[in-house]
Short mmCIF file of C-alpha atoms in Angstrom, two decimals:
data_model
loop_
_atom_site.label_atom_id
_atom_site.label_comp_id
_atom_site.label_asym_id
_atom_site.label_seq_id
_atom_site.Cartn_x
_atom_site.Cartn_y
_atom_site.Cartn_z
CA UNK A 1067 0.00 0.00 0.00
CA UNK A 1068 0.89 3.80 0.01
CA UNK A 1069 0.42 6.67 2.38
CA UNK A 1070 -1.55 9.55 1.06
CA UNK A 1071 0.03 13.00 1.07
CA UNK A 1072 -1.40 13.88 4.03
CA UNK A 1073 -1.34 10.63 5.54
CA UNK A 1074 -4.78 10.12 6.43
CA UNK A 1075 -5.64 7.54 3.98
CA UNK A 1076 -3.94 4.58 2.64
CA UNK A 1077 -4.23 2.95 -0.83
CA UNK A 1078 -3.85 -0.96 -1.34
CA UNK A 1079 -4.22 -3.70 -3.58
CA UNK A 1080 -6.54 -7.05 -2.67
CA UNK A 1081 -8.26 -10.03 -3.90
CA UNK A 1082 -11.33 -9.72 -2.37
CA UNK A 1083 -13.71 -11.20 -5.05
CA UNK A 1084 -10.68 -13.15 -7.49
CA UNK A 1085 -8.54 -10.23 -9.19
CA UNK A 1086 -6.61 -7.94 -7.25
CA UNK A 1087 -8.41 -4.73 -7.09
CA UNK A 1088 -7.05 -1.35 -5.56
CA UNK A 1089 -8.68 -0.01 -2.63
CA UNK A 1090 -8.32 3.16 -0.45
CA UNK A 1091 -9.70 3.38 3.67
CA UNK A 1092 -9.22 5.82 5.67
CA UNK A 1093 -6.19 5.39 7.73
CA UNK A 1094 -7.93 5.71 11.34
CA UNK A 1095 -9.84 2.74 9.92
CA UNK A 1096 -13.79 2.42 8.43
CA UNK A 1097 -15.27 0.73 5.58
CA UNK A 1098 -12.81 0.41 1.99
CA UNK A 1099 -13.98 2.18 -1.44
CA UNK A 1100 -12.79 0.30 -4.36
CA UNK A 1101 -11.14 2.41 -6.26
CA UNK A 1102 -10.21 0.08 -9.54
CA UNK A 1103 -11.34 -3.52 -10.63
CA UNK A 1104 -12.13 -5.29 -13.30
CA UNK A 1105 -10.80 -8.85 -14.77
CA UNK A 1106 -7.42 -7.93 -14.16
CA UNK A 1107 -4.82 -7.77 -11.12
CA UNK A 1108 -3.58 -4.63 -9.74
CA UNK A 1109 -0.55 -4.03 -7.84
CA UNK A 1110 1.37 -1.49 -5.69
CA UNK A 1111 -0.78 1.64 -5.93
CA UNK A 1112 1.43 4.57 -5.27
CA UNK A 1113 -0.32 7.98 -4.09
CA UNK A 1114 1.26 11.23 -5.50
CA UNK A 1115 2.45 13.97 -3.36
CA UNK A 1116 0.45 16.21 -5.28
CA UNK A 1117 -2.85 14.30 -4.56
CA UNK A 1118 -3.52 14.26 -8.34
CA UNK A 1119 -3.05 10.74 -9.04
CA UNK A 1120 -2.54 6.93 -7.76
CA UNK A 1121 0.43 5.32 -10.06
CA UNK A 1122 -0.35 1.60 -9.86
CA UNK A 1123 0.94 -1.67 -12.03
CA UNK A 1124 -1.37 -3.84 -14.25
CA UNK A 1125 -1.72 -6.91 -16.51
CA UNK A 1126 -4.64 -5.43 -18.06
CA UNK A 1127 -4.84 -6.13 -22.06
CA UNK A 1128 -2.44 -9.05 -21.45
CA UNK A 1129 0.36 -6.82 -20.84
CA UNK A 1130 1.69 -5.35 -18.22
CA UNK A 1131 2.06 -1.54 -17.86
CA UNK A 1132 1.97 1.37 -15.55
CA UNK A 1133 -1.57 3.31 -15.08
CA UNK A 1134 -2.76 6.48 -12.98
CA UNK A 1135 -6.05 7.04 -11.68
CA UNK A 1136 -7.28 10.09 -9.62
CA UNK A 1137 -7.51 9.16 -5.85
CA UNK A 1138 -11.22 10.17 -5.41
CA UNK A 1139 -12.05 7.68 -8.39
CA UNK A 1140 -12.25 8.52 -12.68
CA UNK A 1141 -10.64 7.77 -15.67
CA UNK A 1142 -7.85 5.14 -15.90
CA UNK A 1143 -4.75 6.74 -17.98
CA UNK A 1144 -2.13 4.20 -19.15
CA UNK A 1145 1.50 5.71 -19.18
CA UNK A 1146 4.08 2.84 -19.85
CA UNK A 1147 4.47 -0.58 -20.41
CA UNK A 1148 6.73 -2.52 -18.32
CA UNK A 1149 7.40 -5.93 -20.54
CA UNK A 1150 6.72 -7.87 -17.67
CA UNK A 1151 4.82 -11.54 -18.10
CA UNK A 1152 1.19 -11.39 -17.08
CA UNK A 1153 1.30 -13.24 -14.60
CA UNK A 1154 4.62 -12.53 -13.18
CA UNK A 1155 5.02 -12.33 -9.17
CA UNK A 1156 7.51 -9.57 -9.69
CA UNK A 1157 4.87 -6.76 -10.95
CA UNK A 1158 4.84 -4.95 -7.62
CA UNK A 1159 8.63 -4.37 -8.03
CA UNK A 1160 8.15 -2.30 -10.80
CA UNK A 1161 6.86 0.53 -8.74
CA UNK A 1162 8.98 1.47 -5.65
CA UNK A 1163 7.62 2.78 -1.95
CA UNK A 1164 8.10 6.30 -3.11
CA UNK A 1165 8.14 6.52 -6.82
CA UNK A 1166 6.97 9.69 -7.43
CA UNK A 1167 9.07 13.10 -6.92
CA UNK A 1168 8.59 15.56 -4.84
CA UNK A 1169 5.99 17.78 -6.95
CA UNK A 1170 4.44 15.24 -8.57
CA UNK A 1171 6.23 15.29 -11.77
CA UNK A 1172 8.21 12.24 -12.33
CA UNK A 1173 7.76 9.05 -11.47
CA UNK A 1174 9.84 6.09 -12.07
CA UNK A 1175 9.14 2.68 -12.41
CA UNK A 1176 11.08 -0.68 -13.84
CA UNK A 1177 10.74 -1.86 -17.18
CA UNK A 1178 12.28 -5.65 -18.35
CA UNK A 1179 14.40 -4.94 -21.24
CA UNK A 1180 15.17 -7.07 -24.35
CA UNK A 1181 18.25 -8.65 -23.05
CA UNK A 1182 15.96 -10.14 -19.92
CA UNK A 1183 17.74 -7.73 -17.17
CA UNK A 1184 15.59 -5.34 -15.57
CA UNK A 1185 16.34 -1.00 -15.17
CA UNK A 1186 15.18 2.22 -13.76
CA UNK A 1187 13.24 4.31 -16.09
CA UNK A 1188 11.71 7.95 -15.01
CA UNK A 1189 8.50 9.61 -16.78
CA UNK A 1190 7.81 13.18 -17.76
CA UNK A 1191 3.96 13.72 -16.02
CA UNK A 1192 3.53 16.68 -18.47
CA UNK A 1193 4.90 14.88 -22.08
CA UNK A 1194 4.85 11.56 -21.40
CA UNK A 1195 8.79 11.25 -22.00
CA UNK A 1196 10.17 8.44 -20.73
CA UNK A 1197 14.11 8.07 -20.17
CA UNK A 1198 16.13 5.16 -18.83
CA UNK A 1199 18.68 6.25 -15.47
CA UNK A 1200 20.14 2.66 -14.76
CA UNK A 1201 21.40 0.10 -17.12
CA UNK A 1202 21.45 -3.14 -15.44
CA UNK A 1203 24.26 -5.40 -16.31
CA UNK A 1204 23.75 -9.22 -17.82
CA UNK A 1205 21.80 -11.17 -15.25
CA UNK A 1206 21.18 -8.05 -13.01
CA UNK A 1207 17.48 -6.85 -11.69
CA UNK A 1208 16.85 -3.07 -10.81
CA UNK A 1209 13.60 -2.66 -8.98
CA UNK A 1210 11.67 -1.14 -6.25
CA UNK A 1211 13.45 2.64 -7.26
CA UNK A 1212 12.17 5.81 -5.06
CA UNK A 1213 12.88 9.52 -4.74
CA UNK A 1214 14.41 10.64 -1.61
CA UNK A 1215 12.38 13.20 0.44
CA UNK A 1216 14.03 16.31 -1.01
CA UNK A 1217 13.90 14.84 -4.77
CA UNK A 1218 18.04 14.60 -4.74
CA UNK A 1219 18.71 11.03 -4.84
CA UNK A 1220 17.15 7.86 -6.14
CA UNK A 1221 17.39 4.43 -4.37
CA UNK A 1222 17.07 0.80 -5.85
CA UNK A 1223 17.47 -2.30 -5.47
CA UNK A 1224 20.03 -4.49 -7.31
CA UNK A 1225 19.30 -8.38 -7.08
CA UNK A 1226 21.76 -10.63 -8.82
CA UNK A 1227 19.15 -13.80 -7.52
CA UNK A 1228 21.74 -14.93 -5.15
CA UNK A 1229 22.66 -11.54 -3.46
CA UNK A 1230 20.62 -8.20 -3.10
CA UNK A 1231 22.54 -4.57 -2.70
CA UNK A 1232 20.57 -1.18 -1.91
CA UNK A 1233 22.01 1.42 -4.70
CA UNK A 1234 21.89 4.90 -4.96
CA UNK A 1235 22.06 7.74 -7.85
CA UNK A 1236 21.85 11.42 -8.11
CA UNK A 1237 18.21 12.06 -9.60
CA UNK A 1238 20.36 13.84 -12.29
CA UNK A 1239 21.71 10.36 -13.30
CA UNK A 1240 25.46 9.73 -12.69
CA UNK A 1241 27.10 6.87 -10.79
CA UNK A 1242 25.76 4.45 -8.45
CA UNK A 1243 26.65 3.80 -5.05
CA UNK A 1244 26.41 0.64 -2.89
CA UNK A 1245 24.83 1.30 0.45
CA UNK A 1246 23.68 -2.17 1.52
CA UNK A 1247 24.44 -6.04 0.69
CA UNK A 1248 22.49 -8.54 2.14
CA UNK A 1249 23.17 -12.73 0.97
CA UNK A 1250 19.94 -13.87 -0.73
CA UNK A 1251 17.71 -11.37 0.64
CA UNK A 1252 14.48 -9.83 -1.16
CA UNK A 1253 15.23 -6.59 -0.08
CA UNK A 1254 12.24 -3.49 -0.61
CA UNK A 1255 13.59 0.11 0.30
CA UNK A 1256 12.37 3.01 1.35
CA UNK A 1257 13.44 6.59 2.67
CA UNK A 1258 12.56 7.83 6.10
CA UNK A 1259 11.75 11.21 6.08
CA UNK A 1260 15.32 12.58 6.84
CA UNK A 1261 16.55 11.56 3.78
CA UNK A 1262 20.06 9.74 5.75
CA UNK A 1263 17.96 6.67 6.72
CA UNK A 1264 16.13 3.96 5.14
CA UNK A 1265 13.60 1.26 5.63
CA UNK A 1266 13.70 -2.24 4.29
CA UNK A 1267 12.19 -5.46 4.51
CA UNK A 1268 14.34 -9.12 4.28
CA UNK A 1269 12.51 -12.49 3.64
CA UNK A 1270 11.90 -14.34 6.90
CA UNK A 1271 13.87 -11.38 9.39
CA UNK A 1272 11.26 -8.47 9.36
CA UNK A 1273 11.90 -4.86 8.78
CA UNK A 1274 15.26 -2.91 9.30
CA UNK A 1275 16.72 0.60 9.50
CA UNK A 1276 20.10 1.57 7.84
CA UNK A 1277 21.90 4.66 8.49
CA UNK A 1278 23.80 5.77 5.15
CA UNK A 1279 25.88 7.91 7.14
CA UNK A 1280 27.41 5.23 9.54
CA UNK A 1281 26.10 1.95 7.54
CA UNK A 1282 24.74 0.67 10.86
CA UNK A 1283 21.57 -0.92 10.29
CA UNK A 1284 19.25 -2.40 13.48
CA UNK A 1285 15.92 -4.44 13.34
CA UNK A 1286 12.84 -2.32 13.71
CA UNK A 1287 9.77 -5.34 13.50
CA UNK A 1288 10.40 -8.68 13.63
CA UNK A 1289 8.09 -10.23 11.04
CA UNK A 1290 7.84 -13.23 8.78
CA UNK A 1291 8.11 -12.37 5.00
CA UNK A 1292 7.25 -8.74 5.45
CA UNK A 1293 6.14 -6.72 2.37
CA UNK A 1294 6.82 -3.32 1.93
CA UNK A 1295 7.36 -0.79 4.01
CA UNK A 1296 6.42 2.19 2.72
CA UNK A 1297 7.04 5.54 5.63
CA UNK A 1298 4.29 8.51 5.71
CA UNK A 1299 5.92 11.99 5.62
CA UNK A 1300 5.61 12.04 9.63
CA UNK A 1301 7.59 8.69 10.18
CA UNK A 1302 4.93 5.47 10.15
CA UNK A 1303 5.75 2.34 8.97
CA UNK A 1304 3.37 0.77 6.20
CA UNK A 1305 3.74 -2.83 5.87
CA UNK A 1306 1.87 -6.00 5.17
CA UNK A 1307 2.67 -9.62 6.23
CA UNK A 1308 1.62 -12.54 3.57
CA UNK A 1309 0.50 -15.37 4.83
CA UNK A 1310 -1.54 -18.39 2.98
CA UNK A 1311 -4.17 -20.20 4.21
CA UNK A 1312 -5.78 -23.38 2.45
CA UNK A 1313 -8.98 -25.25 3.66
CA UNK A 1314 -11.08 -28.33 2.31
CA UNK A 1315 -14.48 -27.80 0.66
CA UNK A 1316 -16.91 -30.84 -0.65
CA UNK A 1317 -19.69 -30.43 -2.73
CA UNK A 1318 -21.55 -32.58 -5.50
CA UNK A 1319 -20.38 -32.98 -8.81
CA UNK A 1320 -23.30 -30.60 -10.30
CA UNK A 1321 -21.29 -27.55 -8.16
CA UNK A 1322 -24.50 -27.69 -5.26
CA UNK A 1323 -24.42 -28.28 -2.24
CA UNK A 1324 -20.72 -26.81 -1.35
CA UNK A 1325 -19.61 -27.01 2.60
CA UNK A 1326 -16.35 -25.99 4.03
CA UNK A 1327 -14.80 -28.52 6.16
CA UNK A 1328 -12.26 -27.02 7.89
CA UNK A 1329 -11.75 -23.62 9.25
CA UNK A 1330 -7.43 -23.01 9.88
CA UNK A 1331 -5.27 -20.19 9.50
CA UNK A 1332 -2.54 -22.35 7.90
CA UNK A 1333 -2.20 -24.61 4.74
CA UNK A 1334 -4.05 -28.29 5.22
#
């Protein structure tokens, strides 16, 4: 999910009824509006400092592709593709925790290019231009990027499959430097409000803080296969936990008659 500029609400993607829709509820709590569906899944919406627009990723049309959508509901806008596959579990890497700049003008997303790696790529709001900032070398994933607070720096991630490093460029474009590595971790960033820390999630050892001006780093939650976070301007944490849950059903051959038979919290 995403905060909203003011941090009141919260935008976030579920399968309530079979595709992954995008929902917004206030963040006090109450009752969800659907804000897009359809027969399609959509993933990591993305609320605009501006409070013009929710960025989110779908495989709508077969392909997969960034869209924008107003936050109080409206016309869906398509602004990229992505070349992801359809179905692919990666789609919510291709927008970041804050992918947006500052005013709302540039966003940036990750596209899979021809050679099967995956870059950074930044949009124009007002033309539409689109312009590539990292070239990922032969094997090499760059995901998850975001704008630091004051619009300066980027940050990405940079998985290899069998190691992950936190990255950083000027928002100018210029050369990258390595902040983080972590051994076979899934790693999701995100700046704290400062601008000198960030957020991240590992598989299976919860969410962490690293200082990028000492390189200590200490465990903030500790969480099984945390997604996210995502930090509001005033310092909350955003994150989800998956979890799966399979029960047994039995019902006649016709599809009548349909009971559940068990009722667990854990795969059976």
């Amino acid at each position: 999910g995403s905060w909203s500029p003011d941090g009141g609400f919260i935008a976030y993607s579920h399968s309530q009824n079979g595709p992954t829709d995008i929902f917004v509820v206030a963040a006090a709590g109450g009752d969800p509006i659907r804000l897009v569906q359809g027969s399609c899944d959509n993933f990591a919406p993305r609320w605009s400092p501006d409070n013009r627009w929710v960025a989110f990723a779908s495989n709508r049309d077969e392909k997969t592709a960034i869209y924008v959508v107003p936050p109080l509901g409206g016309q869906i806008q398509k602004l990229a593709d992505v070349g992801f596959p359809a179905l692919s579990g990666l789609l919510g890497g291709c927008l970041g925790a804050n992918p947006w700049s500052p005013d709302g003008q540039r966003l940036l997303f990750a596209r899979i290019e021809e050679e099967g790696t995956m870059s950074v790529w930044v949009l124009e709001m007002d033309t539409r231009k689109e312009s590539r900032l990292t070239t990922a070398a032969a094997g090499s994933f760059h995901y998850s990027a975001s704008f630091s607070p004051d619009g300066g720096k980027i940050l990405y991630a940079n998985s290899t499959g069998n190691e992950t490093t936190l990255e950083t460029i000027p928002a100018a474009g210029g050369e990258a430097k390595e902040i983080l590595r972590e051994s076979g971790s899934f790693v999701i960033p995100a700046w704290a409000p400062d601008g000198q820390r960030v957020v991240y999630g590992r598989e299976s050892a919860g969410i962490w803080m690293l200082d990028t001006r000492s390189g200590r780093k200490r465990q903030l939650i500790v969480l099984e296969n945390p997604t996210g976070p995502v930090v509001s301007r005033d310092g909350r944490i955003l994150y989800d936990q998956s979890s799966h849950q399979t029960d047994l059903y039995i019902q006649d051959v016709d599809g009548t008659n349909q009971q559940r038979l068990t009722f667990h919290t854990q795969d059976n």
